[in-house]
């Protein structure tokens, strides 16, 4: 066989292993586990870090304030240096809509060694501790919760004995680029962190979805959240690892009635979302970057190249192997497209989307080595090797 045929064979083997051996990551049926209402509903404090979120709060905040929760609950929105009147918008919405009590907190600029979001979370948790809650709900300002979201999260945590219950909100898919990139973003995340593995006792895989994390307050204290992860750019995964390493149990799955209202209408918006943290995911390692680029090329790009070569150049074996790998690849993507209610003709385009992610990852590394660090909402965070460790 030719070198291309052997490479296509390797790609097919990789896809068969991903299909059967990677925690069935491609299935989308990991939803909130079985639960029952507790006899006494614990107190919950909701912490919402918000920076320049005035545009999305009118959609998301009323749903959060209107939670149908039988126990005591309170919302702390941390206005993280906004310039668009985020805090004022939040106060006015609470005044007009009512619901759960709302407190707006305004911290100063984060000191060296802290990412802005985690600095905001720290202040929110600090305010919440005075209420001595049993649980903390860490949720982003763009997440629109169903009316029973909080009670179902708490019931699931109590019933299953979980220290973290996290749901990945359904992201917006309205523009062409959102349809092309967003379902793949969740698909790739699940491939890295198979949801089925996370919920097992003694699991080595740890992850959470930062838009919705119900965290037991005692577990947060034990894991020193957020101080222990103050420099993390990928804060949700870092939080999950810290809780796991301190003996906590985790659960992560897809949401049914929890949606992100943040728009990413242009490719450059999505590009920034991915590239700001892609190299951090690889621990800023050039060798891991090279391995990732090679892996993406072999697993996602070789199958269509081999098939095209088989059709146009008569390389029958390479073409057949490439077609088989591409078929398995597209088949594993179909459940995610159905979850996002997208047309199935997007499934064969996954190699193109993977190529975009490859370029975003390389761009993330280039920006890092130019000394720019991770950028988000007008802030650029220092490179990890430039941040002093304060203990």
mmCIF file of C-alpha atoms in Angstrom:
data_model
loop_
_atom_site.group_PDB
_atom_site.id
_atom_site.type_symbol
_atom_site.label_atom_id
_atom_site.label_comp_id
_atom_site.label_asym_id
_atom_site.label_seq_id
_atom_site.Cartn_x
_atom_site.Cartn_y
_atom_site.Cartn_z
ATOM 1 C CA UNK A 1 0.000 0.000 0.000
ATOM 2 C CA UNK A 2 1.046 3.611 -0.498
ATOM 3 C CA UNK A 3 1.990 5.951 2.347
ATOM 4 C CA UNK A 4 -1.342 7.730 1.937
ATOM 5 C CA UNK A 5 -3.220 4.434 2.190
ATOM 6 C CA UNK A 6 -1.368 3.525 5.377
ATOM 7 C CA UNK A 7 -2.128 6.948 6.831
ATOM 8 C CA UNK A 8 -5.790 6.599 5.873
ATOM 9 C CA UNK A 9 -5.817 3.184 7.528
ATOM 10 C CA UNK A 10 -4.430 4.779 10.682
ATOM 11 C CA UNK A 11 -7.158 7.390 10.541
ATOM 12 C CA UNK A 12 -9.838 4.712 10.194
ATOM 13 C CA UNK A 13 -8.420 2.789 13.160
ATOM 14 C CA UNK A 14 -8.367 6.007 15.191
ATOM 15 C CA UNK A 15 -12.011 6.665 14.366
ATOM 16 C CA UNK A 16 -13.075 3.147 15.269
ATOM 17 C CA UNK A 17 -11.312 3.578 18.611
ATOM 18 C CA UNK A 18 -12.971 6.989 19.143
ATOM 19 C CA UNK A 19 -16.325 5.460 18.267
ATOM 20 C CA UNK A 20 -16.078 2.666 20.835
ATOM 21 C CA UNK A 21 -13.296 3.478 23.291
ATOM 22 C CA UNK A 22 -13.559 7.169 24.186
ATOM 23 C CA UNK A 23 -16.473 7.026 26.569
ATOM 24 C CA UNK A 24 -19.073 7.163 23.784
ATOM 25 C CA UNK A 25 -18.322 10.897 23.756
ATOM 26 C CA UNK A 26 -20.425 11.397 20.630
ATOM 27 C CA UNK A 27 -23.687 10.475 22.341
ATOM 28 C CA UNK A 28 -25.778 13.364 23.621
ATOM 29 C CA UNK A 29 -27.924 11.541 26.172
ATOM 30 C CA UNK A 30 -25.907 12.522 29.269
ATOM 31 C CA UNK A 31 -28.479 14.793 30.919
ATOM 32 C CA UNK A 32 -29.199 15.500 34.586
ATOM 33 C CA UNK A 33 -29.004 12.204 36.517
ATOM 34 C CA UNK A 34 -31.970 10.707 38.399
ATOM 35 C CA UNK A 35 -32.998 12.938 41.275
ATOM 36 C CA UNK A 36 -35.617 13.400 43.959
ATOM 37 C CA UNK A 37 -36.652 16.483 45.889
ATOM 38 C CA UNK A 38 -34.849 16.757 49.232
ATOM 39 C CA UNK A 39 -36.852 16.930 52.424
ATOM 40 C CA UNK A 40 -35.271 20.279 53.216
ATOM 41 C CA UNK A 41 -34.059 22.584 50.471
ATOM 42 C CA UNK A 42 -30.563 23.931 51.181
ATOM 43 C CA UNK A 43 -29.673 27.592 50.860
ATOM 44 C CA UNK A 44 -27.981 28.680 47.626
ATOM 45 C CA UNK A 45 -26.062 31.801 46.653
ATOM 46 C CA UNK A 46 -25.788 32.514 42.926
ATOM 47 C CA UNK A 47 -22.603 34.274 41.779
ATOM 48 C CA UNK A 48 -22.656 35.970 38.356
ATOM 49 C CA UNK A 49 -19.382 37.517 37.141
ATOM 50 C CA UNK A 50 -20.281 40.184 34.577
ATOM 51 C CA UNK A 51 -18.115 42.476 32.460
ATOM 52 C CA UNK A 52 -19.845 44.662 29.863
ATOM 53 C CA UNK A 53 -22.954 42.479 29.780
ATOM 54 C CA UNK A 54 -25.669 45.166 29.565
ATOM 55 C CA UNK A 55 -26.803 43.842 26.178
ATOM 56 C CA UNK A 56 -27.565 40.293 27.366
ATOM 57 C CA UNK A 57 -28.781 40.899 30.924
ATOM 58 C CA UNK A 58 -32.351 41.877 29.911
ATOM 59 C CA UNK A 59 -32.732 38.359 28.483
ATOM 60 C CA UNK A 60 -30.786 36.303 31.018
ATOM 61 C CA UNK A 61 -31.103 38.013 34.398
ATOM 62 C CA UNK A 62 -34.933 37.985 34.729
ATOM 63 C CA UNK A 63 -34.882 34.206 34.202
ATOM 64 C CA UNK A 64 -32.319 33.838 36.971
ATOM 65 C CA UNK A 65 -34.149 36.127 39.382
ATOM 66 C CA UNK A 66 -37.397 34.295 38.613
ATOM 67 C CA UNK A 67 -36.169 30.868 39.726
ATOM 68 C CA UNK A 68 -38.863 28.693 41.285
ATOM 69 C CA UNK A 69 -36.745 27.507 44.205
ATOM 70 C CA UNK A 70 -38.384 26.316 47.452
ATOM 71 C CA UNK A 71 -35.393 27.158 49.653
ATOM 72 C CA UNK A 72 -33.489 30.350 50.392
ATOM 73 C CA UNK A 73 -31.612 31.735 47.400
ATOM 74 C CA UNK A 74 -29.902 35.019 46.600
ATOM 75 C CA UNK A 75 -28.068 36.427 43.569
ATOM 76 C CA UNK A 76 -24.739 38.281 43.675
ATOM 77 C CA UNK A 77 -23.825 39.945 40.393
ATOM 78 C CA UNK A 78 -20.195 41.076 40.312
ATOM 79 C CA UNK A 79 -19.779 44.051 37.992
ATOM 80 C CA UNK A 80 -16.215 43.429 36.843
ATOM 81 C CA UNK A 81 -15.094 46.886 35.677
ATOM 82 C CA UNK A 82 -17.865 47.311 33.106
ATOM 83 C CA UNK A 83 -18.056 50.457 30.991
ATOM 84 C CA UNK A 84 -21.571 49.902 29.619
ATOM 85 C CA UNK A 85 -23.628 50.300 32.787
ATOM 86 C CA UNK A 86 -23.926 46.580 33.553
ATOM 87 C CA UNK A 87 -24.490 47.160 37.275
ATOM 88 C CA UNK A 88 -27.162 49.795 36.708
ATOM 89 C CA UNK A 89 -28.986 47.593 34.205
ATOM 90 C CA UNK A 90 -28.962 44.699 36.702
ATOM 91 C CA UNK A 91 -30.348 46.850 39.515
ATOM 92 C CA UNK A 92 -33.105 48.238 37.304
ATOM 93 C CA UNK A 93 -34.113 44.764 36.112
ATOM 94 C CA UNK A 94 -34.296 43.547 39.716
ATOM 95 C CA UNK A 95 -36.378 46.573 40.687
ATOM 96 C CA UNK A 96 -38.846 46.085 37.846
ATOM 97 C CA UNK A 97 -39.002 42.266 37.715
ATOM 98 C CA UNK A 98 -38.572 41.305 41.383
ATOM 99 C CA UNK A 99 -37.837 37.688 42.290
ATOM 100 C CA UNK A 100 -34.740 36.533 44.135
ATOM 101 C CA UNK A 101 -32.834 39.221 46.081
ATOM 102 C CA UNK A 102 -30.027 40.795 44.019
ATOM 103 C CA UNK A 103 -26.805 42.361 45.297
ATOM 104 C CA UNK A 104 -24.426 44.077 42.857
ATOM 105 C CA UNK A 105 -20.763 43.941 43.892
ATOM 106 C CA UNK A 106 -18.022 46.027 42.283
ATOM 107 C CA UNK A 107 -14.439 44.829 42.890
ATOM 108 C CA UNK A 108 -11.323 46.678 41.840
ATOM 109 C CA UNK A 109 -9.007 45.662 39.026
ATOM 110 C CA UNK A 110 -7.548 42.168 39.472
ATOM 111 C CA UNK A 111 -4.023 42.044 40.892
ATOM 112 C CA UNK A 112 -1.184 40.227 39.154
ATOM 113 C CA UNK A 113 -1.759 36.492 39.079
ATOM 114 C CA UNK A 114 -5.548 36.686 38.789
ATOM 115 C CA UNK A 115 -7.723 36.418 35.702
ATOM 116 C CA UNK A 116 -10.558 38.920 35.794
ATOM 117 C CA UNK A 117 -13.386 36.405 35.898
ATOM 118 C CA UNK A 118 -11.935 34.501 38.839
ATOM 119 C CA UNK A 119 -11.204 37.751 40.689
ATOM 120 C CA UNK A 120 -14.886 38.617 40.233
ATOM 121 C CA UNK A 121 -15.920 35.138 41.394
ATOM 122 C CA UNK A 122 -13.736 35.534 44.478
ATOM 123 C CA UNK A 123 -15.558 38.716 45.457
ATOM 124 C CA UNK A 124 -18.939 37.143 44.801
ATOM 125 C CA UNK A 125 -18.120 34.112 46.930
ATOM 126 C CA UNK A 126 -16.761 36.409 49.622
ATOM 127 C CA UNK A 127 -20.092 38.244 49.772
ATOM 128 C CA UNK A 128 -22.004 34.957 49.718
ATOM 129 C CA UNK A 129 -20.085 33.450 52.636
ATOM 130 C CA UNK A 130 -21.815 35.848 55.026
ATOM 131 C CA UNK A 131 -25.056 33.983 54.205
ATOM 132 C CA UNK A 132 -23.435 30.578 54.932
ATOM 133 C CA UNK A 133 -24.987 28.832 51.902
ATOM 134 C CA UNK A 134 -24.730 25.086 51.391
ATOM 135 C CA UNK A 135 -24.325 25.519 47.636
ATOM 136 C CA UNK A 136 -22.929 28.112 45.267
ATOM 137 C CA UNK A 137 -24.203 28.424 41.715
ATOM 138 C CA UNK A 138 -21.556 29.963 39.471
ATOM 139 C CA UNK A 139 -23.226 31.039 36.246
ATOM 140 C CA UNK A 140 -22.306 33.373 33.404
ATOM 141 C CA UNK A 141 -24.238 36.518 32.644
ATOM 142 C CA UNK A 142 -25.308 35.267 29.209
ATOM 143 C CA UNK A 143 -27.017 32.089 30.455
ATOM 144 C CA UNK A 144 -30.825 32.023 30.388
ATOM 145 C CA UNK A 145 -32.030 29.430 32.909
ATOM 146 C CA UNK A 146 -35.363 27.618 32.824
ATOM 147 C CA UNK A 147 -37.602 28.478 35.825
ATOM 148 C CA UNK A 148 -36.826 25.172 37.580
ATOM 149 C CA UNK A 149 -33.110 25.136 36.741
ATOM 150 C CA UNK A 150 -31.839 25.781 40.252
ATOM 151 C CA UNK A 151 -34.104 23.264 41.951
ATOM 152 C CA UNK A 152 -33.225 20.490 39.481
ATOM 153 C CA UNK A 153 -29.497 21.159 39.888
ATOM 154 C CA UNK A 154 -29.745 21.051 43.677
ATOM 155 C CA UNK A 155 -31.919 17.919 43.628
ATOM 156 C CA UNK A 156 -29.416 16.178 41.340
ATOM 157 C CA UNK A 157 -26.481 17.158 43.565
ATOM 158 C CA UNK A 158 -28.221 16.015 46.749
ATOM 159 C CA UNK A 159 -29.513 12.753 45.268
ATOM 160 C CA UNK A 160 -26.224 11.736 43.651
ATOM 161 C CA UNK A 161 -23.894 13.035 46.351
ATOM 162 C CA UNK A 162 -22.071 15.274 43.878
ATOM 163 C CA UNK A 163 -19.896 18.202 44.925
ATOM 164 C CA UNK A 164 -20.124 19.716 41.445
ATOM 165 C CA UNK A 165 -23.074 19.469 39.076
ATOM 166 C CA UNK A 166 -22.424 21.315 35.839
ATOM 167 C CA UNK A 167 -24.470 21.635 32.668
ATOM 168 C CA UNK A 168 -23.224 22.786 29.303
ATOM 169 C CA UNK A 169 -25.765 25.346 28.109
ATOM 170 C CA UNK A 170 -27.001 25.152 24.552
ATOM 171 C CA UNK A 171 -25.038 27.815 22.690
ATOM 172 C CA UNK A 172 -26.609 30.081 20.078
ATOM 173 C CA UNK A 173 -26.645 28.738 16.499
ATOM 174 C CA UNK A 174 -28.283 31.273 14.202
ATOM 175 C CA UNK A 175 -25.621 32.688 11.878
ATOM 176 C CA UNK A 176 -23.841 30.578 9.244
ATOM 177 C CA UNK A 177 -20.602 30.544 11.218
ATOM 178 C CA UNK A 178 -22.362 29.612 14.448
ATOM 179 C CA UNK A 179 -23.985 26.664 12.709
ATOM 180 C CA UNK A 180 -20.647 25.552 11.318
ATOM 181 C CA UNK A 181 -18.467 26.042 14.393
ATOM 182 C CA UNK A 182 -20.556 25.922 17.591
ATOM 183 C CA UNK A 183 -21.820 22.300 17.547
ATOM 184 C CA UNK A 184 -18.279 21.215 16.707
ATOM 185 C CA UNK A 185 -16.970 23.183 19.698
ATOM 186 C CA UNK A 186 -19.134 21.108 22.055
ATOM 187 C CA UNK A 187 -18.334 17.912 20.118
ATOM 188 C CA UNK A 188 -14.571 18.494 20.483
ATOM 189 C CA UNK A 189 -14.975 19.355 24.176
ATOM 190 C CA UNK A 190 -16.855 16.098 24.789
ATOM 191 C CA UNK A 191 -14.166 14.224 22.872
ATOM 192 C CA UNK A 192 -11.505 15.612 25.212
ATOM 193 C CA UNK A 193 -13.630 15.162 28.353
ATOM 194 C CA UNK A 194 -16.156 12.354 27.842
ATOM 195 C CA UNK A 195 -19.105 13.176 30.056
ATOM 196 C CA UNK A 196 -19.689 9.541 31.041
ATOM 197 C CA UNK A 197 -16.222 9.290 32.528
ATOM 198 C CA UNK A 198 -16.539 12.441 34.635
ATOM 199 C CA UNK A 199 -19.490 11.220 36.708
ATOM 200 C CA UNK A 200 -17.877 7.947 37.778
ATOM 201 C CA UNK A 201 -16.566 7.467 41.311
ATOM 202 C CA UNK A 202 -12.808 7.831 41.335
ATOM 203 C CA UNK A 203 -12.826 9.275 37.815
ATOM 204 C CA UNK A 204 -9.531 10.603 36.486
ATOM 205 C CA UNK A 205 -11.256 12.810 33.930
ATOM 206 C CA UNK A 206 -12.356 16.170 35.340
ATOM 207 C CA UNK A 207 -14.166 19.033 33.625
ATOM 208 C CA UNK A 208 -17.045 21.432 34.074
ATOM 209 C CA UNK A 209 -18.892 23.937 31.898
ATOM 210 C CA UNK A 210 -18.239 27.410 33.251
ATOM 211 C CA UNK A 211 -21.635 28.773 32.294
ATOM 212 C CA UNK A 212 -23.369 26.683 34.962
ATOM 213 C CA UNK A 213 -21.551 25.138 37.925
ATOM 214 C CA UNK A 214 -23.398 24.188 41.092
ATOM 215 C CA UNK A 215 -20.669 23.834 43.710
ATOM 216 C CA UNK A 216 -21.046 22.621 47.284
ATOM 217 C CA UNK A 217 -19.686 25.386 49.511
ATOM 218 C CA UNK A 218 -17.795 22.921 51.718
ATOM 219 C CA UNK A 219 -16.077 21.473 48.646
ATOM 220 C CA UNK A 220 -15.153 24.987 47.500
ATOM 221 C CA UNK A 221 -13.499 25.647 50.869
ATOM 222 C CA UNK A 222 -11.675 22.320 50.797
ATOM 223 C CA UNK A 223 -10.370 22.904 47.262
ATOM 224 C CA UNK A 224 -9.564 26.596 47.932
ATOM 225 C CA UNK A 225 -11.795 27.814 45.124
ATOM 226 C CA UNK A 226 -11.102 30.192 43.499
ATOM 227 C CA UNK A 227 -7.700 31.098 45.042
ATOM 228 C CA UNK A 228 -6.100 27.806 44.023
ATOM 229 C CA UNK A 229 -6.933 28.418 40.356
ATOM 230 C CA UNK A 230 -6.594 32.217 40.288
ATOM 231 C CA UNK A 231 -4.375 32.266 37.177
ATOM 232 C CA UNK A 232 -6.442 29.788 35.130
ATOM 233 C CA UNK A 233 -7.689 30.910 31.725
ATOM 234 C CA UNK A 234 -9.743 27.714 31.324
ATOM 235 C CA UNK A 235 -11.286 28.233 34.743
ATOM 236 C CA UNK A 236 -14.071 25.643 34.529
ATOM 237 C CA UNK A 237 -11.740 22.705 33.902
ATOM 238 C CA UNK A 238 -9.314 24.004 36.532
ATOM 239 C CA UNK A 239 -12.142 24.251 39.068
ATOM 240 C CA UNK A 240 -13.262 20.684 38.365
ATOM 241 C CA UNK A 241 -9.729 19.342 38.749
ATOM 242 C CA UNK A 242 -9.216 21.174 42.024
ATOM 243 C CA UNK A 243 -12.452 19.771 43.455
ATOM 244 C CA UNK A 244 -11.632 16.252 42.213
ATOM 245 C CA UNK A 245 -8.094 16.416 43.621
ATOM 246 C CA UNK A 246 -9.503 17.383 47.017
ATOM 247 C CA UNK A 247 -11.759 14.314 47.041
ATOM 248 C CA UNK A 248 -14.935 15.729 45.489
ATOM 249 C CA UNK A 249 -17.320 14.074 43.039
ATOM 250 C CA UNK A 250 -18.239 15.665 39.723
ATOM 251 C CA UNK A 251 -21.016 15.444 37.185
ATOM 252 C CA UNK A 252 -21.162 17.132 33.776
ATOM 253 C CA UNK A 253 -23.740 16.848 31.024
ATOM 254 C CA UNK A 254 -25.716 18.679 28.385
ATOM 255 C CA UNK A 255 -28.559 21.004 29.284
ATOM 256 C CA UNK A 256 -32.118 20.641 28.044
ATOM 257 C CA UNK A 257 -33.547 24.056 28.893
ATOM 258 C CA UNK A 258 -30.602 26.309 29.536
ATOM 259 C CA UNK A 259 -29.383 28.519 26.701
ATOM 260 C CA UNK A 260 -26.583 30.962 26.089
ATOM 261 C CA UNK A 261 -27.910 34.176 24.553
ATOM 262 C CA UNK A 262 -24.482 35.491 23.587
ATOM 263 C CA UNK A 263 -24.184 35.951 19.817
ATOM 264 C CA UNK A 264 -21.101 35.010 17.798
ATOM 265 C CA UNK A 265 -22.333 36.153 14.377
ATOM 266 C CA UNK A 266 -18.952 36.439 12.629
ATOM 267 C CA UNK A 267 -16.078 34.028 12.188
ATOM 268 C CA UNK A 268 -13.718 36.406 13.965
ATOM 269 C CA UNK A 269 -15.959 36.362 17.059
ATOM 270 C CA UNK A 270 -15.770 32.577 17.225
ATOM 271 C CA UNK A 271 -12.074 32.690 16.384
ATOM 272 C CA UNK A 272 -11.409 34.854 19.433
ATOM 273 C CA UNK A 273 -13.517 32.592 21.643
ATOM 274 C CA UNK A 274 -11.460 29.523 20.707
ATOM 275 C CA UNK A 275 -7.996 31.021 20.268
ATOM 276 C CA UNK A 276 -7.994 32.819 23.632
ATOM 277 C CA UNK A 277 -7.676 29.500 25.462
ATOM 278 C CA UNK A 278 -6.633 26.862 22.915
ATOM 279 C CA UNK A 279 -2.905 27.031 23.662
ATOM 280 C CA UNK A 280 -3.586 27.150 27.398
ATOM 281 C CA UNK A 281 -5.451 23.852 26.939
ATOM 282 C CA UNK A 282 -2.136 22.470 25.647
ATOM 283 C CA UNK A 283 -0.319 23.820 28.731
ATOM 284 C CA UNK A 284 1.614 26.219 26.461
ATOM 285 C CA UNK A 285 3.734 23.301 25.276
ATOM 286 C CA UNK A 286 5.245 23.459 21.748
ATOM 287 C CA UNK A 287 5.544 19.664 21.673
ATOM 288 C CA UNK A 288 1.864 19.225 22.574
ATOM 289 C CA UNK A 289 0.993 21.793 19.909
ATOM 290 C CA UNK A 290 2.908 19.862 17.256
ATOM 291 C CA UNK A 291 1.288 16.615 18.368
ATOM 292 C CA UNK A 292 -2.171 18.184 18.296
ATOM 293 C CA UNK A 293 -1.670 19.626 14.815
ATOM 294 C CA UNK A 294 -0.409 16.269 13.544
ATOM 295 C CA UNK A 295 -3.248 14.417 15.232
ATOM 296 C CA UNK A 296 -5.914 16.732 13.828
ATOM 297 C CA UNK A 297 -4.407 16.387 10.376
ATOM 298 C CA UNK A 298 -4.321 12.587 10.456
ATOM 299 C CA UNK A 299 -7.702 12.078 12.100
ATOM 300 C CA UNK A 300 -9.772 14.799 10.422
ATOM 301 C CA UNK A 301 -7.999 15.939 7.243
ATOM 302 C CA UNK A 302 -6.517 12.744 5.802
ATOM 303 C CA UNK A 303 -9.881 10.991 5.161
ATOM 304 C CA UNK A 304 -11.215 13.540 2.619
ATOM 305 C CA UNK A 305 -7.769 13.880 1.039
ATOM 306 C CA UNK A 306 -7.481 10.098 0.673
ATOM 307 C CA UNK A 307 -10.980 9.844 -0.795
ATOM 308 C CA UNK A 308 -10.299 12.642 -3.275
ATOM 309 C CA UNK A 309 -7.030 10.961 -4.270
ATOM 310 C CA UNK A 310 -8.839 7.678 -4.734
ATOM 311 C CA UNK A 311 -11.457 9.223 -6.988
ATOM 312 C CA UNK A 312 -9.176 11.500 -9.009
ATOM 313 C CA UNK A 313 -5.939 9.534 -8.966
ATOM 314 C CA UNK A 314 -7.083 5.945 -8.990
ATOM 315 C CA UNK A 315 -5.714 5.125 -5.534
ATOM 316 C CA UNK A 316 -8.511 2.686 -4.761
ATOM 317 C CA UNK A 317 -7.265 1.415 -1.397
ATOM 318 C CA UNK A 318 -6.519 4.873 -0.044
ATOM 319 C CA UNK A 319 -9.882 6.123 -1.290
ATOM 320 C CA UNK A 320 -11.817 3.271 0.340
ATOM 321 C CA UNK A 321 -10.036 3.670 3.663
ATOM 322 C CA UNK A 322 -10.538 7.453 3.566
ATOM 323 C CA UNK A 323 -14.213 7.029 2.784
ATOM 324 C CA UNK A 324 -14.635 4.640 5.693
ATOM 325 C CA UNK A 325 -12.919 6.996 8.153
ATOM 326 C CA UNK A 326 -14.930 9.978 6.893
ATOM 327 C CA UNK A 327 -18.157 8.020 7.214
ATOM 328 C CA UNK A 328 -17.458 7.079 10.839
ATOM 329 C CA UNK A 329 -16.421 10.661 11.576
ATOM 330 C CA UNK A 330 -19.603 12.121 10.129
ATOM 331 C CA UNK A 331 -21.721 9.499 11.868
ATOM 332 C CA UNK A 332 -20.335 10.418 15.287
ATOM 333 C CA UNK A 333 -21.161 14.076 14.610
ATOM 334 C CA UNK A 334 -24.827 13.472 13.753
ATOM 335 C CA UNK A 335 -26.103 13.255 17.387
ATOM 336 C CA UNK A 336 -24.581 16.649 18.217
ATOM 337 C CA UNK A 337 -26.160 18.214 15.138
ATOM 338 C CA UNK A 338 -29.512 16.764 16.170
ATOM 339 C CA UNK A 339 -29.064 18.137 19.694
ATOM 340 C CA UNK A 340 -28.529 21.573 18.161
ATOM 341 C CA UNK A 341 -31.384 21.036 15.692
ATOM 342 C CA UNK A 342 -29.105 21.565 12.717
ATOM 343 C CA UNK A 343 -29.277 20.015 9.228
ATOM 344 C CA UNK A 344 -27.396 16.762 8.866
ATOM 345 C CA UNK A 345 -25.609 17.918 5.701
ATOM 346 C CA UNK A 346 -23.243 19.727 8.067
ATOM 347 C CA UNK A 347 -21.839 16.379 9.243
ATOM 348 C CA UNK A 348 -19.553 15.796 6.211
ATOM 349 C CA UNK A 349 -18.172 19.330 6.684
ATOM 350 C CA UNK A 350 -16.543 18.382 9.990
ATOM 351 C CA UNK A 351 -13.053 18.110 8.409
ATOM 352 C CA UNK A 352 -13.313 21.730 7.255
ATOM 353 C CA UNK A 353 -14.418 22.842 10.721
ATOM 354 C CA UNK A 354 -11.570 20.852 12.277
ATOM 355 C CA UNK A 355 -9.158 22.655 9.939
ATOM 356 C CA UNK A 356 -10.486 25.983 11.239
ATOM 357 C CA UNK A 357 -9.894 24.789 14.808
ATOM 358 C CA UNK A 358 -6.375 23.748 13.850
ATOM 359 C CA UNK A 359 -5.693 27.272 12.575
ATOM 360 C CA UNK A 360 -7.244 28.813 15.697
ATOM 361 C CA UNK A 361 -4.994 26.674 17.901
ATOM 362 C CA UNK A 362 -1.880 27.679 15.972
ATOM 363 C CA UNK A 363 -2.943 31.324 16.169
ATOM 364 C CA UNK A 364 -3.405 30.964 19.935
ATOM 365 C CA UNK A 365 0.195 29.720 20.212
ATOM 366 C CA UNK A 366 1.500 32.528 18.007
ATOM 367 C CA UNK A 367 -0.233 35.153 20.150
ATOM 368 C CA UNK A 368 1.170 33.564 23.301
ATOM 369 C CA UNK A 369 4.757 33.543 22.032
ATOM 370 C CA UNK A 370 4.409 37.166 20.961
ATOM 371 C CA UNK A 371 3.865 37.897 24.639
ATOM 372 C CA UNK A 372 0.233 38.921 24.333
ATOM 373 C CA UNK A 373 -1.192 36.309 26.679
ATOM 374 C CA UNK A 374 -4.880 35.418 26.647
ATOM 375 C CA UNK A 375 -7.261 38.249 25.763
ATOM 376 C CA UNK A 376 -10.902 38.505 26.830
ATOM 377 C CA UNK A 377 -13.347 41.418 27.047
ATOM 378 C CA UNK A 378 -10.712 44.093 26.687
ATOM 379 C CA UNK A 379 -8.214 42.502 29.089
ATOM 380 C CA UNK A 380 -4.966 40.785 28.203
ATOM 381 C CA UNK A 381 -3.690 38.395 30.861
ATOM 382 C CA UNK A 382 -0.010 37.933 31.457
ATOM 383 C CA UNK A 383 1.684 34.772 30.289
ATOM 384 C CA UNK A 384 1.849 32.166 33.086
ATOM 385 C CA UNK A 385 5.663 32.286 33.131
ATOM 386 C CA UNK A 386 5.471 36.040 33.737
ATOM 387 C CA UNK A 387 3.100 35.841 36.711
ATOM 388 C CA UNK A 388 4.644 35.572 40.177
ATOM 389 C CA UNK A 389 3.354 32.748 42.327
ATOM 390 C CA UNK A 390 2.047 34.225 45.549
ATOM 391 C CA UNK A 391 1.730 30.905 47.315
#
